[in-house]
PDB file of C-alpha atoms in Angstrom:
ATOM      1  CA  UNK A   1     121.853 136.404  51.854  1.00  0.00           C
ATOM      2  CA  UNK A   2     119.537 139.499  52.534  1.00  0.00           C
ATOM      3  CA  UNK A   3     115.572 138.100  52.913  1.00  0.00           C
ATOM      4  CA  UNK A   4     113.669 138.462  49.632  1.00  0.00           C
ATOM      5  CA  UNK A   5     111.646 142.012  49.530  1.00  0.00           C
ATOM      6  CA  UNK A   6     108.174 141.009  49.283  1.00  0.00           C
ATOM      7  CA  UNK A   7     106.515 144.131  51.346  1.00  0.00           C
ATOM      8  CA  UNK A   8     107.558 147.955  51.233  1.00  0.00           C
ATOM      9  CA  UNK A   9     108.187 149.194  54.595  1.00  0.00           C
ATOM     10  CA  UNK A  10     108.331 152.852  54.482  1.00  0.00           C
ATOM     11  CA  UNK A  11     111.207 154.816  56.647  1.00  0.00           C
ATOM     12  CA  UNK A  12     109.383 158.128  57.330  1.00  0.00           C
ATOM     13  CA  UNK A  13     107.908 158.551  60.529  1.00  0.00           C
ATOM     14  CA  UNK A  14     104.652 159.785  60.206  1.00  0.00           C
ATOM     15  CA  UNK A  15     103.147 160.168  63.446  1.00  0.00           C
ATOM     16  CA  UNK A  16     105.050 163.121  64.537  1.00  0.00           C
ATOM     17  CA  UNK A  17     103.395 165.338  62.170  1.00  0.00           C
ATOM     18  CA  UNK A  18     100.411 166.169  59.673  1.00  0.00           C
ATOM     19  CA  UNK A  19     100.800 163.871  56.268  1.00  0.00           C
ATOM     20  CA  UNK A  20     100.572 166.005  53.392  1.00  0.00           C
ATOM     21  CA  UNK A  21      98.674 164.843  50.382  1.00  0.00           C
ATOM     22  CA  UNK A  22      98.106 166.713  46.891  1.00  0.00           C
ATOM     23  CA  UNK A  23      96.082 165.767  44.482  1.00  0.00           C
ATOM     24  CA  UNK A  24      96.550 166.877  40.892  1.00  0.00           C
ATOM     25  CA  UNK A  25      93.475 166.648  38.600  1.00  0.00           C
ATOM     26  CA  UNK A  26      89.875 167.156  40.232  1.00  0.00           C
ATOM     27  CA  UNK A  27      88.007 165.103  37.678  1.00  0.00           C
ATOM     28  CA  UNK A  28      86.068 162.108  37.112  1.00  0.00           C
ATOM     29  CA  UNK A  29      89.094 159.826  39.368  1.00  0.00           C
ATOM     30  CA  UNK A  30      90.367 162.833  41.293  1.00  0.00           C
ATOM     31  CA  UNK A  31      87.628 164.166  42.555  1.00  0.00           C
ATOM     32  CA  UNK A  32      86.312 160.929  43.857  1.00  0.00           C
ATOM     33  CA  UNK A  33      89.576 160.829  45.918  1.00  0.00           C
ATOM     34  CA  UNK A  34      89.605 163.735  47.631  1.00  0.00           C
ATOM     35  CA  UNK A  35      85.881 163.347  48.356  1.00  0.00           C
ATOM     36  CA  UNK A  36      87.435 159.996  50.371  1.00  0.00           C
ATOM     37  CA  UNK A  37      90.257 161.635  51.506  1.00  0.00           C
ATOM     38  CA  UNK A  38      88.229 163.312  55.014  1.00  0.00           C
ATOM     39  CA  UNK A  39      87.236 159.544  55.736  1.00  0.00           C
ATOM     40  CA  UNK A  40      90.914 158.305  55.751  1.00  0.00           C
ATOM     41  CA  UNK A  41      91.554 161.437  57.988  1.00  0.00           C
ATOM     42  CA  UNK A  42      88.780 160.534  60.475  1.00  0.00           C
ATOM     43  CA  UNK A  43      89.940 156.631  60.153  1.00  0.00           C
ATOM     44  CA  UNK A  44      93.852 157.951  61.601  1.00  0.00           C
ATOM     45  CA  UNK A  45      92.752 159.854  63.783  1.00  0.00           C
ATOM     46  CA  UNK A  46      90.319 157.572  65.322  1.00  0.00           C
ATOM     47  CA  UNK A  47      93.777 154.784  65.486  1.00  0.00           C
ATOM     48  CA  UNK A  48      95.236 157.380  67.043  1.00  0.00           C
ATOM     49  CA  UNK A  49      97.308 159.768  65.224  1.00  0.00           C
ATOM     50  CA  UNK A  50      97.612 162.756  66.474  1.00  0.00           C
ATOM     51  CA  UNK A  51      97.078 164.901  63.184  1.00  0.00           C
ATOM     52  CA  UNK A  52      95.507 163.300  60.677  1.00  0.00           C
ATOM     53  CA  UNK A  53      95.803 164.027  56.920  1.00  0.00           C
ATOM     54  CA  UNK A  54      96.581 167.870  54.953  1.00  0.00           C
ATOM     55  CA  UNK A  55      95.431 167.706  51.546  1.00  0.00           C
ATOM     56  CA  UNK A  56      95.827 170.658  48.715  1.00  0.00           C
ATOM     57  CA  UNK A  57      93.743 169.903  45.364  1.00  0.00           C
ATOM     58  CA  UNK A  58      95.771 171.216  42.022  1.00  0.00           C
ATOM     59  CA  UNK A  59      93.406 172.094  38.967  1.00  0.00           C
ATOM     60  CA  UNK A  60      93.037 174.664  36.857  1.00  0.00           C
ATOM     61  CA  UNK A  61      89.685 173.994  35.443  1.00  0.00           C
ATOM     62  CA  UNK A  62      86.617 175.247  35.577  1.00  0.00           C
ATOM     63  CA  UNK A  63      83.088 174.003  36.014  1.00  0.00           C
ATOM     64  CA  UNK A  64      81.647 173.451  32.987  1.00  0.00           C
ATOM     65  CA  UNK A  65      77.660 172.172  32.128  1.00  0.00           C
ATOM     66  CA  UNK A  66      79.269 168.794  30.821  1.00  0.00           C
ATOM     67  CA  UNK A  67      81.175 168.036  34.451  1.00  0.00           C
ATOM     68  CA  UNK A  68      77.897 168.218  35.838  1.00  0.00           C
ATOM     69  CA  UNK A  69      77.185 165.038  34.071  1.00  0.00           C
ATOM     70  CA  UNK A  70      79.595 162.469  35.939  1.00  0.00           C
ATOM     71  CA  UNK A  71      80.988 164.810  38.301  1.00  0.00           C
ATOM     72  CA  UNK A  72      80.248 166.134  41.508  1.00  0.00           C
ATOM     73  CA  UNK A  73      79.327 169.470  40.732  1.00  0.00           C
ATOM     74  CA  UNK A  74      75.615 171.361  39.900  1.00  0.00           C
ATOM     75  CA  UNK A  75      74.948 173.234  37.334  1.00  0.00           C
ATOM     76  CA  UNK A  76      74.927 176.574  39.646  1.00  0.00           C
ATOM     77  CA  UNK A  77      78.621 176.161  39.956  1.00  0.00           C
ATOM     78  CA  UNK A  78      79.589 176.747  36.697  1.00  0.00           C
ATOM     79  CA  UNK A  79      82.206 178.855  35.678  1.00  0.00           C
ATOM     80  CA  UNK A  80      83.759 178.287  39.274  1.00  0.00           C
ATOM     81  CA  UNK A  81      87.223 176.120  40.032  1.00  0.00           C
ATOM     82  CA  UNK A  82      86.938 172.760  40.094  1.00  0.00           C
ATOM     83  CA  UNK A  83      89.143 172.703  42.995  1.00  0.00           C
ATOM     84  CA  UNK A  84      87.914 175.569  45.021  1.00  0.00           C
ATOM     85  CA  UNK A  85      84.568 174.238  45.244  1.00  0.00           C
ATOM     86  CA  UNK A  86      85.760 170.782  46.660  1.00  0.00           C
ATOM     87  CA  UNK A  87      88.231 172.134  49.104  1.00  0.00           C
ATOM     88  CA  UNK A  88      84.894 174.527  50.219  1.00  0.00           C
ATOM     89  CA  UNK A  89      82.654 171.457  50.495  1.00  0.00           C
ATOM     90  CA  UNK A  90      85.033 169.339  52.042  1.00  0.00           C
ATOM     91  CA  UNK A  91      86.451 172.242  54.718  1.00  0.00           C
ATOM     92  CA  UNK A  92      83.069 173.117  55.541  1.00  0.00           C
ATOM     93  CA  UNK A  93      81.031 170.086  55.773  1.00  0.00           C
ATOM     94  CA  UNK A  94      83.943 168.084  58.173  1.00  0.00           C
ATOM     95  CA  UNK A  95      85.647 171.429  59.553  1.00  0.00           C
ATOM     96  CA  UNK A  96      88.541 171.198  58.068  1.00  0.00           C
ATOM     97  CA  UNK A  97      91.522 173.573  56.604  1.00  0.00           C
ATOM     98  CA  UNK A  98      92.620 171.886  53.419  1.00  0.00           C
ATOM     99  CA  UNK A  99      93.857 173.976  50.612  1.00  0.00           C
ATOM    100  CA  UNK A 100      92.790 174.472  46.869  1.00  0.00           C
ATOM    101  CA  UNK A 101      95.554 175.272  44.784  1.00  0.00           C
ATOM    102  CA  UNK A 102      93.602 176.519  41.245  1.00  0.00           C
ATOM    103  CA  UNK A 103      96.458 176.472  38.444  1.00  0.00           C
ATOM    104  CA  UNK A 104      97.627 173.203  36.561  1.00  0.00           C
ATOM    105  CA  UNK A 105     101.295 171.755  36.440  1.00  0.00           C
ATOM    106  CA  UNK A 106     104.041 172.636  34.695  1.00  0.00           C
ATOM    107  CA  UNK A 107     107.231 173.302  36.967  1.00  0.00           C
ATOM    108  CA  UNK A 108     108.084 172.710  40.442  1.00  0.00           C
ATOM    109  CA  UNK A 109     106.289 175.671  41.707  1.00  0.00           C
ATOM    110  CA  UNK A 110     102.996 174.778  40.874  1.00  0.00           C
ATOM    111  CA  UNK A 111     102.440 171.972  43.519  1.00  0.00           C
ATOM    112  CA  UNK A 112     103.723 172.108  47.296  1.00  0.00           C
ATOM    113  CA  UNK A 113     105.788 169.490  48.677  1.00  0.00           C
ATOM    114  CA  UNK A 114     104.441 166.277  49.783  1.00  0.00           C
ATOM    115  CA  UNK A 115     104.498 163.374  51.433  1.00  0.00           C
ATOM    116  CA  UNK A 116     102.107 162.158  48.525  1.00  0.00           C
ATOM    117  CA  UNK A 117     101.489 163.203  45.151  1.00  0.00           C
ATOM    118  CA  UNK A 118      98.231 161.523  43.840  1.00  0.00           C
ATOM    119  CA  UNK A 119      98.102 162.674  39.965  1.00  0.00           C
ATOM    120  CA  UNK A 120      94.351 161.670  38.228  1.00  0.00           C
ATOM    121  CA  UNK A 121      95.351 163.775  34.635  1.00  0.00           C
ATOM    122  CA  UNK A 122      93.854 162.634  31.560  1.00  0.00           C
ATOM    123  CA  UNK A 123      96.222 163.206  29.046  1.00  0.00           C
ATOM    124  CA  UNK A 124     100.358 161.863  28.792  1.00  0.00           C
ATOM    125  CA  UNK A 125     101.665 165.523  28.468  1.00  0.00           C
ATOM    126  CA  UNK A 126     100.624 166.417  31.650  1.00  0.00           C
ATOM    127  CA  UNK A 127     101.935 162.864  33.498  1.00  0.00           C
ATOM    128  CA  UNK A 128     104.778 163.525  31.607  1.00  0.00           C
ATOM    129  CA  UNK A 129     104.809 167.228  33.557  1.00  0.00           C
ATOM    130  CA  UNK A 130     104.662 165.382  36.630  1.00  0.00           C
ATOM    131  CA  UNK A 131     107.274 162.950  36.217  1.00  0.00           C
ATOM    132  CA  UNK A 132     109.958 166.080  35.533  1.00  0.00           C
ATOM    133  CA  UNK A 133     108.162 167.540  38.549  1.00  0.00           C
ATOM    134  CA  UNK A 134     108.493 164.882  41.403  1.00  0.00           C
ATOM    135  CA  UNK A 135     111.777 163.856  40.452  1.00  0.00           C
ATOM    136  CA  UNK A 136     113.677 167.442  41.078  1.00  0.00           C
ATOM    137  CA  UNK A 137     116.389 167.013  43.410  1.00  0.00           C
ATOM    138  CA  UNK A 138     115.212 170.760  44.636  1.00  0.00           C
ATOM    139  CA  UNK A 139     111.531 169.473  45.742  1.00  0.00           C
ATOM    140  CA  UNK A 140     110.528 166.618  48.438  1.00  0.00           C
ATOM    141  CA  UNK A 141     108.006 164.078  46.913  1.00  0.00           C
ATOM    142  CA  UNK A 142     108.106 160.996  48.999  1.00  0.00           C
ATOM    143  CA  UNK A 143     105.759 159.056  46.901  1.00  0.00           C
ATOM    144  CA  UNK A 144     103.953 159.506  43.587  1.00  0.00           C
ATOM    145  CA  UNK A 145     101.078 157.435  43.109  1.00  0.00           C
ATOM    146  CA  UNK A 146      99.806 158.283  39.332  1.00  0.00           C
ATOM    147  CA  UNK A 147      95.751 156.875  38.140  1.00  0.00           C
ATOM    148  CA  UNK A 148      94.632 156.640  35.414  1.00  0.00           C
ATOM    149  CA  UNK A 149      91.276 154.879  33.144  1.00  0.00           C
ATOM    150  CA  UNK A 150      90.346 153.972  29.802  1.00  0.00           C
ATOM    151  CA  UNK A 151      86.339 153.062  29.024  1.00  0.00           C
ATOM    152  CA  UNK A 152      86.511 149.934  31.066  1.00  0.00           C
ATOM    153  CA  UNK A 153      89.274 149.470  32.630  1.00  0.00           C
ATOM    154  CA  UNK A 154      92.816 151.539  34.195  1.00  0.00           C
ATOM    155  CA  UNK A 155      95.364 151.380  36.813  1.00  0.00           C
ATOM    156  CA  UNK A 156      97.153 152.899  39.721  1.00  0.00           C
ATOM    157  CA  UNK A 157     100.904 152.531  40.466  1.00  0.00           C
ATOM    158  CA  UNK A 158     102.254 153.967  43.888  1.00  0.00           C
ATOM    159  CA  UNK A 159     106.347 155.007  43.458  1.00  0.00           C
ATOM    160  CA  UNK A 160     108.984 156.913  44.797  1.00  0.00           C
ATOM    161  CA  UNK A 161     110.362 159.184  42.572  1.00  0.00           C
ATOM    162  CA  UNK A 162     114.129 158.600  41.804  1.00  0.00           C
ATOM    163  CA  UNK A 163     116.599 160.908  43.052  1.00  0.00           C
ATOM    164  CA  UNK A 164     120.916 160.905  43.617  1.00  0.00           C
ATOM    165  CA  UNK A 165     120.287 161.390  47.187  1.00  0.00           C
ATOM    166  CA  UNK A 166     117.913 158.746  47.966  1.00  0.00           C
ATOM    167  CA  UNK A 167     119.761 156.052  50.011  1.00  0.00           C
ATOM    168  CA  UNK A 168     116.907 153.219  49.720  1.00  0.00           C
ATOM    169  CA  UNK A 169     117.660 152.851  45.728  1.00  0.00           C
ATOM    170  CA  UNK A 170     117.585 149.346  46.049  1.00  0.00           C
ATOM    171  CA  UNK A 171     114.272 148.890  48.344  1.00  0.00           C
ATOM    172  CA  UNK A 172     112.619 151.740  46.473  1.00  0.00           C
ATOM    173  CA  UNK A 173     108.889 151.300  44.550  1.00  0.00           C
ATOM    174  CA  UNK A 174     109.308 152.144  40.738  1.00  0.00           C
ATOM    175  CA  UNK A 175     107.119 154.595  39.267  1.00  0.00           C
ATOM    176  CA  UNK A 176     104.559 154.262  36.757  1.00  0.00           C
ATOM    177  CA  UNK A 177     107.048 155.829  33.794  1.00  0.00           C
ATOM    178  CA  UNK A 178     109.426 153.679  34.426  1.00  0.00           C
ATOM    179  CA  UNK A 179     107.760 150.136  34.223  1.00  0.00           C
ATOM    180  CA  UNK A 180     105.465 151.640  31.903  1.00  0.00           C
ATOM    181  CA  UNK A 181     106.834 154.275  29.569  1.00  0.00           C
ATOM    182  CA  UNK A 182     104.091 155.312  27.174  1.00  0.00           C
ATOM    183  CA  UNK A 183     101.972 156.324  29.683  1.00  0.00           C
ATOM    184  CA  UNK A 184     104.047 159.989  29.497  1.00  0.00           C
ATOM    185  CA  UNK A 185     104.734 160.040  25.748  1.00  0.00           C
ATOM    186  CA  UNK A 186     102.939 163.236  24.695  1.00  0.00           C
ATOM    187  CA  UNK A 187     102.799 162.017  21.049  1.00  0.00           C
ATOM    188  CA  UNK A 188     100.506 159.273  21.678  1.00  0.00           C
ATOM    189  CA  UNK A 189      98.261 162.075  22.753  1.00  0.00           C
ATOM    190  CA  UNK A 190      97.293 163.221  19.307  1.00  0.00           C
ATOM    191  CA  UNK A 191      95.969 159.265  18.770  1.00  0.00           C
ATOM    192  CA  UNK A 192      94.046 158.731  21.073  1.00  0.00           C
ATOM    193  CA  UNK A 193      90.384 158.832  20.520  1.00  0.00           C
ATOM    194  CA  UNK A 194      89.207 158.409  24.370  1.00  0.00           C
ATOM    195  CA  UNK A 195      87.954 161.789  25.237  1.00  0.00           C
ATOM    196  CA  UNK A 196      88.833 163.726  28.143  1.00  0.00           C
ATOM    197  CA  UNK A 197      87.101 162.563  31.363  1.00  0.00           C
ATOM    198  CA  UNK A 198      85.049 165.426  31.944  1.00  0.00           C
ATOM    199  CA  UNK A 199      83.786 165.238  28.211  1.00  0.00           C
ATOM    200  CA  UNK A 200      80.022 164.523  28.030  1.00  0.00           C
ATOM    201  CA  UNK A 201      80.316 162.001  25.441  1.00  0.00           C
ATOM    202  CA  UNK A 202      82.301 160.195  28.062  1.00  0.00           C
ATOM    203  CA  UNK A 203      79.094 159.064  29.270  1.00  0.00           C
ATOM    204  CA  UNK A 204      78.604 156.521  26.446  1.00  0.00           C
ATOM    205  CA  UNK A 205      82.263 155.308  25.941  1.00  0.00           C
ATOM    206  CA  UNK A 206      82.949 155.143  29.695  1.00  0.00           C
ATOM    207  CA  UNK A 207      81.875 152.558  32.411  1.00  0.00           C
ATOM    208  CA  UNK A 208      79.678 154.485  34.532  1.00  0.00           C
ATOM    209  CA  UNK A 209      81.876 153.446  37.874  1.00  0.00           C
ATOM    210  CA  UNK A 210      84.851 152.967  36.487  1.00  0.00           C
ATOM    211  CA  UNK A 211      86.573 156.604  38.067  1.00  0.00           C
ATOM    212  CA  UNK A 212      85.322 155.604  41.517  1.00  0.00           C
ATOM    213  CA  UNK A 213      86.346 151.910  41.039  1.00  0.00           C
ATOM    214  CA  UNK A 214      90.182 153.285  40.905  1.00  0.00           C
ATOM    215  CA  UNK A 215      89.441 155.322  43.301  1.00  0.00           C
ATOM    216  CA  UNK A 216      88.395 153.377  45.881  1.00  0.00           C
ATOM    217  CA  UNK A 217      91.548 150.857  45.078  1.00  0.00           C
ATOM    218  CA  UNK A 218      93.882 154.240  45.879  1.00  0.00           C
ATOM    219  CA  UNK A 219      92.414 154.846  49.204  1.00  0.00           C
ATOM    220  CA  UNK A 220      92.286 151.837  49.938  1.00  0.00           C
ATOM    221  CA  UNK A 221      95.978 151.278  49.366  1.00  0.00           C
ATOM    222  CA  UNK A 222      96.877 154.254  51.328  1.00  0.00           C
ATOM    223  CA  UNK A 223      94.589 153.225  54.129  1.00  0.00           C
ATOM    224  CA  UNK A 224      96.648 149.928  54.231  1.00  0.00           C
ATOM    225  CA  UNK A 225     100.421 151.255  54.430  1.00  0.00           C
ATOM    226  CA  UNK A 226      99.049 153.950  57.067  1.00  0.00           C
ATOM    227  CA  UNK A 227      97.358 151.246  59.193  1.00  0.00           C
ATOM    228  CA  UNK A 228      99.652 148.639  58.497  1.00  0.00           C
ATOM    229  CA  UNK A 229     102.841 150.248  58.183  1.00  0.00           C
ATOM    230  CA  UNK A 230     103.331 147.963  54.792  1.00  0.00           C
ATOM    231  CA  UNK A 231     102.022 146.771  51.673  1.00  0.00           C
ATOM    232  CA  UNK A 232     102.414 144.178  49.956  1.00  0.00           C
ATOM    233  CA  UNK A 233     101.150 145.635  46.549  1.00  0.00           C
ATOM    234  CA  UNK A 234     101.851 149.021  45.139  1.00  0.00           C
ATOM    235  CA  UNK A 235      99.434 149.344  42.502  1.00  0.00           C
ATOM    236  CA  UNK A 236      96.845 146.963  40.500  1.00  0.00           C
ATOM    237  CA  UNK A 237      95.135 147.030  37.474  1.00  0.00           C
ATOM    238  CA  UNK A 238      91.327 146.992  37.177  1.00  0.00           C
ATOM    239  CA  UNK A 239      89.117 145.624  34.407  1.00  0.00           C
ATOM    240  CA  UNK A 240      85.494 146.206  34.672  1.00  0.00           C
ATOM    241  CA  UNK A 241      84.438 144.117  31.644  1.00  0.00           C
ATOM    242  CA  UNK A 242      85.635 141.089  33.154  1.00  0.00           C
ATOM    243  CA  UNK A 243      85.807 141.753  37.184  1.00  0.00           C
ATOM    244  CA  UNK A 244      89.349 141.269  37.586  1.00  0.00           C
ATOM    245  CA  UNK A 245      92.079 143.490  39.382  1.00  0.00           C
ATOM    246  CA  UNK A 246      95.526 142.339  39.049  1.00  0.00           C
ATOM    247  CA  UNK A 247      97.631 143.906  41.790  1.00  0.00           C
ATOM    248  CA  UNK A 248     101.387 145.107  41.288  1.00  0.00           C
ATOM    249  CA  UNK A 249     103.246 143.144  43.685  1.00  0.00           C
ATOM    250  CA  UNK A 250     106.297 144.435  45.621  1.00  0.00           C
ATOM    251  CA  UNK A 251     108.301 142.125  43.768  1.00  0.00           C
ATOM    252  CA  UNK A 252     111.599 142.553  42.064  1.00  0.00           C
ATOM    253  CA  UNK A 253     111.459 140.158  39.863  1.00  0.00           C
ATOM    254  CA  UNK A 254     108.307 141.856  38.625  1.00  0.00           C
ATOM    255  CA  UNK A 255     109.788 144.636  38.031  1.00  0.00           C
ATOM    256  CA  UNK A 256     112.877 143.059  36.293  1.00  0.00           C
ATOM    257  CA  UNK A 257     110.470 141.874  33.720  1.00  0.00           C
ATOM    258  CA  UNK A 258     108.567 145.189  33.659  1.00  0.00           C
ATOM    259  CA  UNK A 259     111.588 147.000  33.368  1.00  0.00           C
ATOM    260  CA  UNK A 260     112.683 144.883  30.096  1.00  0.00           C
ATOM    261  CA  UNK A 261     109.943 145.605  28.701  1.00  0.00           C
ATOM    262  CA  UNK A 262     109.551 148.946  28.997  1.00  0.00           C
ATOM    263  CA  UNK A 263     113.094 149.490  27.521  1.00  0.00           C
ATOM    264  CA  UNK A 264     112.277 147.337  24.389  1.00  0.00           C
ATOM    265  CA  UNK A 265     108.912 149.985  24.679  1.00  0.00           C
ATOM    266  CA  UNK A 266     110.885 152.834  24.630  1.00  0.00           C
ATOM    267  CA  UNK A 267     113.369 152.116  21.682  1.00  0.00           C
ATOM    268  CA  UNK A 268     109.703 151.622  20.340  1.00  0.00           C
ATOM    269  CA  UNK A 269     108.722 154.904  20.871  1.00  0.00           C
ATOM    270  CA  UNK A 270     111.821 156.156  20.139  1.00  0.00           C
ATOM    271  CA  UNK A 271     111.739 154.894  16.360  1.00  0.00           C
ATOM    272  CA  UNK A 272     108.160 156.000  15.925  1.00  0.00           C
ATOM    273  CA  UNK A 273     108.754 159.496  16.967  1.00  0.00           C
ATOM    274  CA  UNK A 274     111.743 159.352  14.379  1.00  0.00           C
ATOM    275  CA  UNK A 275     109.870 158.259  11.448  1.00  0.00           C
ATOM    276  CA  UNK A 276     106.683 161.122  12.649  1.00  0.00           C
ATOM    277  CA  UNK A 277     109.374 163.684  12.336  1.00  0.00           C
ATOM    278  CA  UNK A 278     110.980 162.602   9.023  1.00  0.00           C
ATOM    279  CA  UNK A 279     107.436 162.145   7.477  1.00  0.00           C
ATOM    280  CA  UNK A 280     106.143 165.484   8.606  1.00  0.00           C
ATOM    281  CA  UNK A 281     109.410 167.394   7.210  1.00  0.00           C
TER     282      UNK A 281
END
């Protein structure tokens, strides 16, 4: 009988080259990360790999007077990509060569390949755009590790997107859409009340540090499996209102459950879409 998986090992070797990172979505959660992201580049190169991290940032928006508000941008770079002026910062304050990419997701063209697709989007439809994205058999997306917040609380969920050619089906880390299938139905969008992240009212219906709480938890993770070589956990769930983060443990049995669920979720789904489309005939 084969041990019981309780860690994810992964099978790339990563010391033989640059890891690539993109981040999609340079707001309140994205933008923290890649403002981390040089620190986990000094922290392998100081253990001793030989290239460290290349990140690319994916956004198409622009500065606006209400980002300045609980992002990290001033008011005299409005109008400017969100994107453009991180990379800028980031390239010129730790002399490095990362690369803005300022356009948002809908195909496979829109974001290079990666060994790590961090997505910090604030609404389903565009998770949704990333799910079709990462799992083309034509692109190479090792991992996908997806973030996301309400007011006081959200989650992160590292996975490796499902393809017919991966041969480590049975070891491999589910995404966030699978265990957790509303999380890219685009209808929901139209419900929900929680404004955008970069929305100024966001100030009084969102925990002040609840972007850079998740954030934190991502690098942290990362810093772990490229230190380690393994993790234990693949994701967690944070809840600032009463100081507890549950993680998401490499279990199967977990995901078993999870997986149950989400298929009783999606025959949900399935029958409320129906009866939104026969009531708005």
């Amino acid at each position: 009988m084969p041990p019981a998986l309780t860690e994810h090992v992964p099978i790339v070797n990563w010391r033989n080259r640059r890891i690539v990172i993109t981040i999609v979505g340079c707001g309140g959660t994205g933008a923290q990360i890649a403002v981390g992201m040089p620190f986990l580049h000094q922290a392998l190169l100081a253990s001793g790999h030989p290239y460290g991290l290349r990140v690319f940032l994916v956004d198409g928006d622009r500065i606006t007077d209400t980002n300045c508000v609980r992002q990290p941008f001033s008011r005299s770079e409005i109008g400017l990509y969100k994107v453009v002026v991180l990379i800028n910062r980031l390239n010129m304050f730790w002399g490095l060569d990362w690369e803005a990419v300022p356009h948002f997701v809908h195909c496979g063209q829109d974001v290079p390949d990666s060994d790590f697709l961090i997505s910090c989007v604030d609404t389903r439809t565009a998770r949704a755009a990333i799910a079709r994205v990462v799992s083309l058999k034509s692109r190479r997306f090792q991992y996908w590790l997806d973030a996301g917040n309400l007011s006081d609380r959200g989650q992160f969920v590292l996975g490796q997107p499902l393809r017919r050619d991966r041969k480590d089906r049975a070891k491999r880390l589910p995404c966030v859409h699978e265990l957790f299938p509303s999380i890219v139905h685009a209808r929901a969008d139209r419900r929900d009340r929680q404004p955008a992240c970069s929305a100024a009212e966001a100030i009084q219906l969102q925990e002040p540090y609840i972007n850079s709480t998740i954030a934190n938890h991502v690098l942290a993770l990362l810093a772990r499996l490229f230190r380690h070589g393994r993790v234990a956990y693949h994701g967690g769930f944070v809840n600032l209102a009463t100081g507890q983060v549950t993680p998401l443990a490499v279990d199967p049995a977990t995901w078993l459950r999870l997986r149950q669920q989400a298929q009783r979720e999606r025959a949900y789904l399935a029958r409320t879409s129906q009866t939104l489309a026969r009531g708005n005939q």
